[in-house]
XYZ file of C-alpha atoms in Angstrom:
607
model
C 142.681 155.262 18.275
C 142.495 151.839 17.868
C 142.353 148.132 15.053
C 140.516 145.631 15.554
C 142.018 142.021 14.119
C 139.472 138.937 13.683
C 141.270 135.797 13.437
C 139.416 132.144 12.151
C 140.657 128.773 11.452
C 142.860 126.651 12.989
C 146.763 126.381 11.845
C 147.264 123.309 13.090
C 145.505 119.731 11.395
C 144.691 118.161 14.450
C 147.045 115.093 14.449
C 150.100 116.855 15.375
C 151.955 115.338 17.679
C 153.048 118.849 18.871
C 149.685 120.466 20.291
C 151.499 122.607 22.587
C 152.869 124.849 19.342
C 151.547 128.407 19.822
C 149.523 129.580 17.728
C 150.209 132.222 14.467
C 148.559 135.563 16.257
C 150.082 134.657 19.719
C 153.238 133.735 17.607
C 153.044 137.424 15.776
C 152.264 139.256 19.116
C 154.899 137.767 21.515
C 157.897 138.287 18.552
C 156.700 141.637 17.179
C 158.785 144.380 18.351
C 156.190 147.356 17.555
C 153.913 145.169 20.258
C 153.836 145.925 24.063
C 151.205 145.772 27.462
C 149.664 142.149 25.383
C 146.736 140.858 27.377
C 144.389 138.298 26.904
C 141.193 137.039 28.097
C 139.026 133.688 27.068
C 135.052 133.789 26.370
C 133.099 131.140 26.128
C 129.860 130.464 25.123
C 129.189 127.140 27.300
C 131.889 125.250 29.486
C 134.333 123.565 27.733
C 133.812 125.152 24.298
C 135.786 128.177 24.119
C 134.512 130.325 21.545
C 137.272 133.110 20.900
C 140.399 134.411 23.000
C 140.747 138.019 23.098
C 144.212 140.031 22.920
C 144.535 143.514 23.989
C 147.916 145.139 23.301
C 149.137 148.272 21.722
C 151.073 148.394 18.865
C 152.722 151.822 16.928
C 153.590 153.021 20.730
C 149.859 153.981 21.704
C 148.008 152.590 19.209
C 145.004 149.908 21.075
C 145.095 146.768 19.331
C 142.519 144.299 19.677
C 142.269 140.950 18.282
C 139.680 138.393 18.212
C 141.253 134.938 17.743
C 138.342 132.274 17.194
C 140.457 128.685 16.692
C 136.933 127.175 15.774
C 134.408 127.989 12.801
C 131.311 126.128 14.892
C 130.675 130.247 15.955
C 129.002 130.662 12.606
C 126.926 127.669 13.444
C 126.370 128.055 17.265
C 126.311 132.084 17.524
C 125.637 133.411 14.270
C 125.053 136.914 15.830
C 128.369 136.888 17.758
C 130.374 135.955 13.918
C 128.648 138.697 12.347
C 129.476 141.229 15.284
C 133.479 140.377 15.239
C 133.437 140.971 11.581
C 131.613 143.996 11.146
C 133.950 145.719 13.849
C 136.698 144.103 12.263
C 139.330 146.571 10.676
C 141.291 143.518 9.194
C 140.466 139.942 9.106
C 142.982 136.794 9.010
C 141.369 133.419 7.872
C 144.156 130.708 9.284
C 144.512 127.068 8.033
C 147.064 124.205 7.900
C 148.316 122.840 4.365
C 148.351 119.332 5.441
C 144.227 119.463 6.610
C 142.481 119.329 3.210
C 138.753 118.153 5.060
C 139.309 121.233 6.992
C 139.890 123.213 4.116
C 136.848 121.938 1.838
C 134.652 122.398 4.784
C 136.254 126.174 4.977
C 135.668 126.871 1.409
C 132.222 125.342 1.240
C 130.572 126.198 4.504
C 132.313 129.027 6.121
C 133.224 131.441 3.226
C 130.069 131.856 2.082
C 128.985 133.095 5.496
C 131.918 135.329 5.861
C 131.166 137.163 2.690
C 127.604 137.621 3.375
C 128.911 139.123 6.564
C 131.147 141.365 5.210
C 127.885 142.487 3.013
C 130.369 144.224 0.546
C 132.592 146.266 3.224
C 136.263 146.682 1.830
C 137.956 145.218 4.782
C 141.287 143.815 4.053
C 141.682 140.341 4.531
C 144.610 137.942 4.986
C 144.375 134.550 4.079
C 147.366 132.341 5.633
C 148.073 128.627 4.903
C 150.431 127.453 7.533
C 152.640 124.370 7.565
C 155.073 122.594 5.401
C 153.093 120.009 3.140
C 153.484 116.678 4.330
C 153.403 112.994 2.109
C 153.060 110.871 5.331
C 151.062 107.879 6.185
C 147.186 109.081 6.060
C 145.464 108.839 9.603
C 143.605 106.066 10.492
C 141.601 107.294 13.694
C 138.349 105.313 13.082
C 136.489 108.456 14.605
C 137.583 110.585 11.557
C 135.600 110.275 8.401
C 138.020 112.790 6.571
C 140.729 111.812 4.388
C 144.433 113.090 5.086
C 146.277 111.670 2.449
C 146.071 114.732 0.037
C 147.181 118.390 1.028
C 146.031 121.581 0.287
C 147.742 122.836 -3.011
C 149.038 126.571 -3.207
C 146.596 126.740 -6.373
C 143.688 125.925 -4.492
C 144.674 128.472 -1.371
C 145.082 131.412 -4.437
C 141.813 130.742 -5.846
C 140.187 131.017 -2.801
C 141.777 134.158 -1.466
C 140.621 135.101 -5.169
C 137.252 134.416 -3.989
C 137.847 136.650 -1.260
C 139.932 139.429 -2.641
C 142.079 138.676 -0.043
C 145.875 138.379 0.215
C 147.312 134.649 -0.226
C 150.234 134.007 2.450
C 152.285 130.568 2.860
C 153.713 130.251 6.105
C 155.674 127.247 5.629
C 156.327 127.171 10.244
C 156.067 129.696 12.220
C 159.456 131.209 13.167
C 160.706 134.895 13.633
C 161.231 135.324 9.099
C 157.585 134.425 8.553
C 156.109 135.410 11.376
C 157.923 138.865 11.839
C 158.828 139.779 8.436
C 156.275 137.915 5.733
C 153.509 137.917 7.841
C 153.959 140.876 10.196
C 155.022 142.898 7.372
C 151.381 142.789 5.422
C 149.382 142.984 8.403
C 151.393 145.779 9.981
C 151.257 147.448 6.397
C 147.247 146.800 6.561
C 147.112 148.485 10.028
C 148.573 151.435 8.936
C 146.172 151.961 6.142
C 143.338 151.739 8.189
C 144.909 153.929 10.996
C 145.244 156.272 7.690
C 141.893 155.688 6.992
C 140.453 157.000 10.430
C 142.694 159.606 10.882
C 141.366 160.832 7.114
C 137.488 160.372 8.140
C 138.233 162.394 11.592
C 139.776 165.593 9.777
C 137.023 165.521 7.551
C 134.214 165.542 9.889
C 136.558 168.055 12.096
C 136.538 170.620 8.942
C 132.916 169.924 8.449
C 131.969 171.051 11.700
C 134.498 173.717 11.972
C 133.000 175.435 8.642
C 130.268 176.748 10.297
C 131.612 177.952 13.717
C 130.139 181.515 13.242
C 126.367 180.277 13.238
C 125.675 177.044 14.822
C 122.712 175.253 14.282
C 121.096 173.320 17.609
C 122.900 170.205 18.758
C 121.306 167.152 18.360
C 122.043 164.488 21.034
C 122.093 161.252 20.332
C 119.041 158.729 20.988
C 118.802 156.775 24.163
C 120.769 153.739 23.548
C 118.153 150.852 23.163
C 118.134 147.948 25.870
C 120.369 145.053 25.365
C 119.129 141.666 24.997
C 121.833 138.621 26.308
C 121.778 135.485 24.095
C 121.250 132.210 26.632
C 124.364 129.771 26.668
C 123.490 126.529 24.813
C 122.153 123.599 27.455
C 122.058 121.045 24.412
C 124.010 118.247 25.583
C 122.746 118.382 28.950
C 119.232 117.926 27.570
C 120.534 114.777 25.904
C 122.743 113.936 29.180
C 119.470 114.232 31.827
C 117.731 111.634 29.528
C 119.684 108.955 30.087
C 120.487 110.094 33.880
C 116.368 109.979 34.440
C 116.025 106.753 31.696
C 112.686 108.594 30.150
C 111.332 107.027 27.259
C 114.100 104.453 27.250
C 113.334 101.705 24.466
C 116.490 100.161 25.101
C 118.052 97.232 28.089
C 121.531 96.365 27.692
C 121.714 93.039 30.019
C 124.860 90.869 30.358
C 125.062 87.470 29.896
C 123.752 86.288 33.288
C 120.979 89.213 33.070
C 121.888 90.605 36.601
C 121.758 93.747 35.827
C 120.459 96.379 33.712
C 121.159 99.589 31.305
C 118.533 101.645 29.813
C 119.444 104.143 26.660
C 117.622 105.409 23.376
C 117.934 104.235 20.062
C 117.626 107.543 18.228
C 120.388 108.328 20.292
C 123.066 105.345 19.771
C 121.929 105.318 16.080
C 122.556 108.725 15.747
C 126.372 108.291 16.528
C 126.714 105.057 15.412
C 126.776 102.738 12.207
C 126.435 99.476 13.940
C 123.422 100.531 16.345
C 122.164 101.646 13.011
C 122.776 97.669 11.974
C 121.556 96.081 15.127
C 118.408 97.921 15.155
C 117.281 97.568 11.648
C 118.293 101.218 10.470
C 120.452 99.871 7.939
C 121.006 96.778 6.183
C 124.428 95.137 5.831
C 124.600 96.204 2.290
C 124.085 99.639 3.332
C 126.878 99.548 5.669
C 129.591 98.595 2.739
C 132.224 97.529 5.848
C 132.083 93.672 7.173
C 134.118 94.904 10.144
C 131.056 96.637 11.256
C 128.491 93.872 11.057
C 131.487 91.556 12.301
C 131.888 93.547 15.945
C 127.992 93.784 16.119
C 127.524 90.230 15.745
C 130.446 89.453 18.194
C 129.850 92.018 20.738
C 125.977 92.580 20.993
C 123.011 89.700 20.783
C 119.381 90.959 20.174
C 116.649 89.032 21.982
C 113.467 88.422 19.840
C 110.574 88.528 22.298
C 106.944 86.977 21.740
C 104.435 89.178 19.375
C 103.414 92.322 21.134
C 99.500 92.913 21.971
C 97.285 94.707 19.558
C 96.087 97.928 20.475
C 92.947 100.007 19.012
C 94.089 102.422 16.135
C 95.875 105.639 17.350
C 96.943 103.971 20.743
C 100.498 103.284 21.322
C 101.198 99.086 22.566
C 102.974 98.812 25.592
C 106.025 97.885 23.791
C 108.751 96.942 26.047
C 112.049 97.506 25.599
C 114.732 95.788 23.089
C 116.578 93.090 24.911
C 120.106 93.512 23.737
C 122.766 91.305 26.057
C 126.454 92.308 25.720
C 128.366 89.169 25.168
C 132.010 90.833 26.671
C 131.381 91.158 29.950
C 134.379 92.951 30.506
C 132.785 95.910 27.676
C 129.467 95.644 29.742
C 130.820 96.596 33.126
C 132.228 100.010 30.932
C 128.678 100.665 29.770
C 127.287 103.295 31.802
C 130.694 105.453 31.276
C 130.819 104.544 27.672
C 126.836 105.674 27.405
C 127.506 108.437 29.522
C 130.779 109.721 26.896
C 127.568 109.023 24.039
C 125.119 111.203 25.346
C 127.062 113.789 26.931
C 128.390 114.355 22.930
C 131.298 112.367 22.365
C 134.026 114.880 22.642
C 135.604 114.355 26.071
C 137.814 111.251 25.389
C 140.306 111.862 27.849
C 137.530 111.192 30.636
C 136.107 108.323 29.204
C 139.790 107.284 29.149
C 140.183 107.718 32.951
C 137.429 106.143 34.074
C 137.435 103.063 32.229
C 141.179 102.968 33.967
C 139.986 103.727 37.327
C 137.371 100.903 36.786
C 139.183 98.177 35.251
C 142.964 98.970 36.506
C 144.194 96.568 33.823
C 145.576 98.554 30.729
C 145.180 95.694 28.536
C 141.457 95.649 29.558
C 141.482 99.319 29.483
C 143.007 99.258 25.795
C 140.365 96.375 24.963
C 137.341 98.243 25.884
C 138.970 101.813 24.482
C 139.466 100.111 20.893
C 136.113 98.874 21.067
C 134.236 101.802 21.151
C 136.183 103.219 18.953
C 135.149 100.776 16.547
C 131.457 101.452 17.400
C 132.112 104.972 16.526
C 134.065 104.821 13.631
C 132.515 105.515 9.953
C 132.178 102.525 7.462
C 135.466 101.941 5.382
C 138.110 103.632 8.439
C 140.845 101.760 9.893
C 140.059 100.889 13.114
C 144.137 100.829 14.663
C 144.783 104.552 16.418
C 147.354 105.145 19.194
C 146.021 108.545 20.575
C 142.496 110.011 20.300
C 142.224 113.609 21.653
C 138.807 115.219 22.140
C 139.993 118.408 19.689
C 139.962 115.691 16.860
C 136.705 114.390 17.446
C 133.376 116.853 16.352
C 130.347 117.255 18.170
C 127.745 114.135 16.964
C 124.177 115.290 18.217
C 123.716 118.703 15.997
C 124.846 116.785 13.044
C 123.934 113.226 13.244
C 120.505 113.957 15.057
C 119.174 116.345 12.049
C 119.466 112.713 10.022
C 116.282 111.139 12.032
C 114.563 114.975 11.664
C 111.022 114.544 9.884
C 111.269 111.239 9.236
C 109.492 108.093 10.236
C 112.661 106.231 11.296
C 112.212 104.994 14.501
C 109.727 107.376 15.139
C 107.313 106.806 18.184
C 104.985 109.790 17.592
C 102.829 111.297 14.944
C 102.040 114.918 15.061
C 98.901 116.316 12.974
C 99.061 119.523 11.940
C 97.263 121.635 9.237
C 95.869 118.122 7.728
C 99.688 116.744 7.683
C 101.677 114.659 9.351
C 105.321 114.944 10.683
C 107.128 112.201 12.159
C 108.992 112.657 15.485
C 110.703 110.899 18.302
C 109.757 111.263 21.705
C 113.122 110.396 23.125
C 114.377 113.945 21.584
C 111.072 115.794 22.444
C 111.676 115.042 26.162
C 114.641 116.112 26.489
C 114.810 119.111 24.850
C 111.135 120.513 26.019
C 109.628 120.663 29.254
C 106.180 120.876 28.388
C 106.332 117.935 25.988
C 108.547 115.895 28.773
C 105.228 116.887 30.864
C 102.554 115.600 28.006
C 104.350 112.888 27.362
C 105.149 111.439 30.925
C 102.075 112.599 32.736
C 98.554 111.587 32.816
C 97.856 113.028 30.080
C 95.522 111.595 26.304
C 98.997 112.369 24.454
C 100.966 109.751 26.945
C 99.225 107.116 25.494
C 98.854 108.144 21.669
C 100.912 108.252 18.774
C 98.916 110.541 16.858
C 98.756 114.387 18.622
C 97.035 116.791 17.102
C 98.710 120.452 17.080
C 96.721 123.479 17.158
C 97.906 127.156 16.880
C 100.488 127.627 14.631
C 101.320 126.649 10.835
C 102.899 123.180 9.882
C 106.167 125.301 8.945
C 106.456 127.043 12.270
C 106.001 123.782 14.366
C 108.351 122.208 11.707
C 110.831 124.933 12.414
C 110.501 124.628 16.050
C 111.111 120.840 15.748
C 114.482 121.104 13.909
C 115.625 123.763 16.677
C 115.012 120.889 19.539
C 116.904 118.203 17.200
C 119.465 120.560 16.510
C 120.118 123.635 18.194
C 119.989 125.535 15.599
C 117.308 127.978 13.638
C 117.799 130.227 10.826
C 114.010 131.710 10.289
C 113.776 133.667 6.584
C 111.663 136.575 7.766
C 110.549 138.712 10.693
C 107.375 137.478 10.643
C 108.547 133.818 10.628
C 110.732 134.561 13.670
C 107.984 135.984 15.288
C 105.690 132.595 14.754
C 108.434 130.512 15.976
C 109.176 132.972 19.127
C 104.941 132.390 19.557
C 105.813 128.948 19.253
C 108.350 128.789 21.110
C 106.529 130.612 24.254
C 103.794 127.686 23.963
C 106.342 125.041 25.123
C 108.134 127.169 27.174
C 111.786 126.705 24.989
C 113.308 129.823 26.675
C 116.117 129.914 24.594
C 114.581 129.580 21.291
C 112.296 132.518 22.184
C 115.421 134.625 22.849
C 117.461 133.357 19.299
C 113.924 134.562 17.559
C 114.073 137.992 19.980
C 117.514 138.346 18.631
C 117.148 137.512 15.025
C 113.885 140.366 14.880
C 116.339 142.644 16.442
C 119.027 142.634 14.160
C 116.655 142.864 11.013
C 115.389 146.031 12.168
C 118.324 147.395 13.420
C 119.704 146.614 9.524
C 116.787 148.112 8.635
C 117.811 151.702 6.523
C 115.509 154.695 7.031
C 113.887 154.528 4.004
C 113.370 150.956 3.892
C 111.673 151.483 7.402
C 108.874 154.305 6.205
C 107.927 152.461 3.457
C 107.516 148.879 4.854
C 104.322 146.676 5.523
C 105.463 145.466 7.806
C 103.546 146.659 11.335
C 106.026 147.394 14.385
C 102.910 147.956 16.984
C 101.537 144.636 15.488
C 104.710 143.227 16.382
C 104.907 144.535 19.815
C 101.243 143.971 20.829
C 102.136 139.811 19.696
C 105.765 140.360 22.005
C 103.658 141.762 24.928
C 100.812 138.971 24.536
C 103.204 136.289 24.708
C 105.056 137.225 27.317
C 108.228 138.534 25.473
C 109.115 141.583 27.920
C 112.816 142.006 26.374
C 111.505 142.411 22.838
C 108.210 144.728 23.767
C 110.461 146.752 26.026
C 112.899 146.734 22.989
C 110.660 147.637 20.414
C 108.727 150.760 22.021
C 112.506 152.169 22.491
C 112.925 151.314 18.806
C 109.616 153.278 17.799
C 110.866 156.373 20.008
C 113.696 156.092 18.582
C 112.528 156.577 14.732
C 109.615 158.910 15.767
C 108.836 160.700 12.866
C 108.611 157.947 10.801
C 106.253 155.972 13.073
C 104.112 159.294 14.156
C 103.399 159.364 10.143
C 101.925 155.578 10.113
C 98.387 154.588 11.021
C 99.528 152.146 12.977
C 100.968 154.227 15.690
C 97.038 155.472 16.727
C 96.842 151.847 17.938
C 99.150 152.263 20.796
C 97.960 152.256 23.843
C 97.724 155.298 26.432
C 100.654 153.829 28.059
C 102.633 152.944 25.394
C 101.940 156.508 23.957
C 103.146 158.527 26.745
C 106.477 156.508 27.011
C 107.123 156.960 23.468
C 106.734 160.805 23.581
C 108.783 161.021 26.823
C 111.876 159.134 24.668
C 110.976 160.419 21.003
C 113.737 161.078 19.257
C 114.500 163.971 17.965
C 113.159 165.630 21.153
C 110.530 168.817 21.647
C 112.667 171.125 23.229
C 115.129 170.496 19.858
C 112.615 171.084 17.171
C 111.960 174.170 19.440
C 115.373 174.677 19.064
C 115.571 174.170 15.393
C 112.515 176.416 14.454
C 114.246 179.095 16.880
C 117.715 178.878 14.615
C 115.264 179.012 11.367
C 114.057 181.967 12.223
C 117.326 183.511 12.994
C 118.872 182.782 10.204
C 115.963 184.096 8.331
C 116.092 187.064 10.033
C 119.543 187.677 9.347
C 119.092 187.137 5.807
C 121.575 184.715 6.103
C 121.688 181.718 3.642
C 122.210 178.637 6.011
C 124.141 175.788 3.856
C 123.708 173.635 6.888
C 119.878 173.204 6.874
């Protein structure tokens, strides 16, 4: 027997000067005296992101407890699949967050519980919700890389409504030590374990008694069906995309030049003006009205000089000019020997400040230089209105910028440098973006190719909302199609320029809707499951074709009773009646029993 715990949120605000605090489920199993035999493992799903930490322990003497602590609610964003996984095998959940981070909280109650309750889909799992942390009237924060504001907490009416929300029970732990953790909080979850151990225990006798009712005559076995292939979600290579295009300097429009021009750095301006409110400024995103902070416009003025070059040719309609690009010389020469590390920290996401820290200090070797250059691009990063005076800056406190920031330039003409046609429309892109995230564009626009030198492509094969959908996935990682068949034009999509791992989030998505899919839903459906694997096998999808002719063996005598299945092939045929489900020799079986009991003149309450 075993429970299964998921844990989300973070207990701790982020500005804390004590990071090394433990957190509240490590807290509850290293004190708790019914716990023993704790181990723990970390996944991941890219390097340097963990996702969750898993505990495995046992609790009640032999009792497996598992729990699922994920510190970070970017798993709903990133791995959707994953989220929905830990909570449907979860036999409690604890939702975790610190009094003294309101942003945290709003974006928790706006974003995050929404998704939890669609996952939960109406299942009466008990849930926990615990604000942690004594409520604090300090001096707000003044990190310029924080647009939240710290000044107000979270109030113990706003944590009850939400747990309201919920129907969830409302905990204040006002620190973690052995009375809350052990008693308050122990207490409910250890009473919530035993309720769902009662639970199980009650579901086993029954099905014991049902099967022992009947011990006399017994009807065939049926086994279960194969178990269907598994298909492996591909680890996110999104900010290495973004990194290789400034390593490789394709479809730079961009030459940062010091003052005596001896040297040169190349970047992207949908990239810099994605992170940043004064590249917006220098480049003519924004106005200085827009920006509502003269501090901004000050540093940009002070710190960065555009050159205005002579008028550029004219070139016939449809063909791109050979526009050099922008001139912009750094007027602190001390900021423009940092450059490539600080463009490098940019483009690689702008999370890991601690390495950016030690290399501008292995360059320079002067802290006051280093602290010059550090405050600097702080500044640059900072949101309009923030203080820009912060003695630490740790990479936990600062969010990922490209997934975010990027979706602002998505389908727009700002700063766009390429025109796509499709269906008698037009959608606005950036090449910069397109290169790094695809292959086969990286290939059509760099090579020697009509679309190298255009800015209007055509597109061909698939729907405006398709190619629109695959375009948000490459400017932001992300895709949420509303139907099978939509998943399935995007995975088609997809397969065209060769995005691997977009064709595997669309493989996924189609599996889990059919695997949701109820029995009766499935017979009377339009929707064609041999249409859908002859389009997987045409395009290359082997995972999903394999997948699906499993899936059709699997729900046999539905499928045998649809026209579709005479359009199977031969091949496809036989390997669905070698792995139908319920087998030959058990209707055999079954018909055999039938006749027995009739025989008998026995009336079988079974069948």
């Amino acid at each position: 027997r075993s429970v299964n715990i998921v844990a989300f949120g973070n207990e701790r605000d982020g500005f804390s000067e004590d990071n090394q605090q433990p957190s509240l489920i490590w807290s509850y199993l290293g004190r708790s005296a019914l716990i023993s035999q704790i181990d723990s493992s970390l996944s991941a799903s890219h390097v340097g992101n963990p996702v969750f930490t898993e505990y495995q322990a046992c609790v009640f003497g032999n009792i497996n407890l598992v729990v699922h602590d994920c510190p970070v609610w970017d798993i709903f964003d990133s791995d959707w699949y994953t989220s929905c996984r830990l909570i449907g095998g979860a036999d409690i959940i604890v939702i975790k967050y610190s009094v003294n981070d309101k942003t945290s909280f709003q974006e928790l109650k706006d974003s995050y519980v929404p998704m939890v309750k669609k996952a939960l889909n109406h299942c009466s799992v008990p849930v926990i919700i615990s604000a942690i942390g004594a409520r604090k009237n300090g001096v707000p924060c003044t990190c310029p890389l924080c647009t939240s504001d710290r000044r107000s907490c979270v109030t113990t009416s706003e944590g009850v409504q939400l747990a309201e929300e919920l129907g969830a029970t409302y905990l204040e732990l006002h620190t973690l030590n052995d009375f809350y953790i052990q008693k308050y909080f122990g207490g409910v979850l250890e009473y919530f374990m035993i309720q769902s151990l009662n639970q199980k225990s009650s579901e086993k006798m029954k099905k014991r008694k049902k099967t022992q009712k009947y011990h006399r005559v017994q009807p065939p076995q049926l086994e279960q069906p194969e178990k269907m292939p598994i298909l492996k979600g591909e680890a996110s290579h999104y900010n290495a995309d973004l990194h290789n295009l400034l390593c490789y300097c394709q479809c730079a429009d961009v030459a940062f030049y010091p003052e005596d021009l001896s040297t040169v750095v190349e970047a992207h301006k949908i990239i810099l003006c994605s992170v940043s409110h004064l590249f917006m400024l220098l480049f003519g995103v924004k106005t200085p009205s827009d920006a509502h902070d003269a501090s901004i416009m000050q540093l940009a003025q002070s710190l960065f000089m555009v050159e205005v070059g002579d008028p550029f040719p004219s070139s016939p309609p449809g063909v791109p000019p050979c526009v050099p690009p922008v001139r912009v010389v750094v007027k602190d020469s001390v900021f423009c020997s940092c450059l490539p590390d600080i463009l490098h920290f940019i483009y690689s996401g702008a999370f890991q400040w601690e390495r950016l820290e030690e290399d501008i200090k292995k360059k320079l070797k002067d802290p006051d230089k280093t602290e010059h250059v550090l405050e600097k691009v702080k500044c640059i990063l900072k949101a309009p209105g923030k203080l820009n005076t912060v003695k630490d800056c740790r990479s936990h406190q600062i969010k990922r910028l490209y997934n975010t920031s990027l979706r602002l330039f998505f389908n727009t003409p700002v700063l766009a440098d390429v025109i796509f046609k499709i269906q008698g429309a037009t959608v606005p892109a950036h090449r910069a973006v397109l290169v790094a995230r695809c292959e086969v564009m990286a290939a059509m626009f760099n090579g020697n190719y009509l679309e190298a030198n255009s800015i209007l492509v055509p597109v061909y094969g698939v729907s405006k909302d398709t190619f629109l959908s695959f375009l948000e996935y490459l400017y932001t990682d992300s895709c949420c199609p509303a139907s099978i068949l939509q998943a399935m034009s995007l995975l088609i999509c997809a397969e065209m320029y060769q995005v691997m791992r977009l064709q595997h989030i669309c493989e996924l998505y189609i599996i889990t809707q059919l695997q949701s899919m109820p029995s009766r839903e499935l017979a009377s459906t339009s929707l064609s499951i041999v249409s859908l694997l002859k389009k997987a096998k045409f395009h290359n999808s082997d995972c999903l074709s394999t997948w699906l002719l499993h899936f059709i063996a699997t729900n046999y005598l539905i499928f045998s009773q649809k026209p579709e299945f005479q359009e199977l092939s031969v091949e496809e045929r036989s390997f669905v009646e070698m792995h139908r489900w319920p087998s030959n020799l058990y209707l055999k079986q079954l018909a055999d029993y039938r006749n027995y009991i009739h025989s008998q003149k026995c009336h079988c309450t079974v069948m």
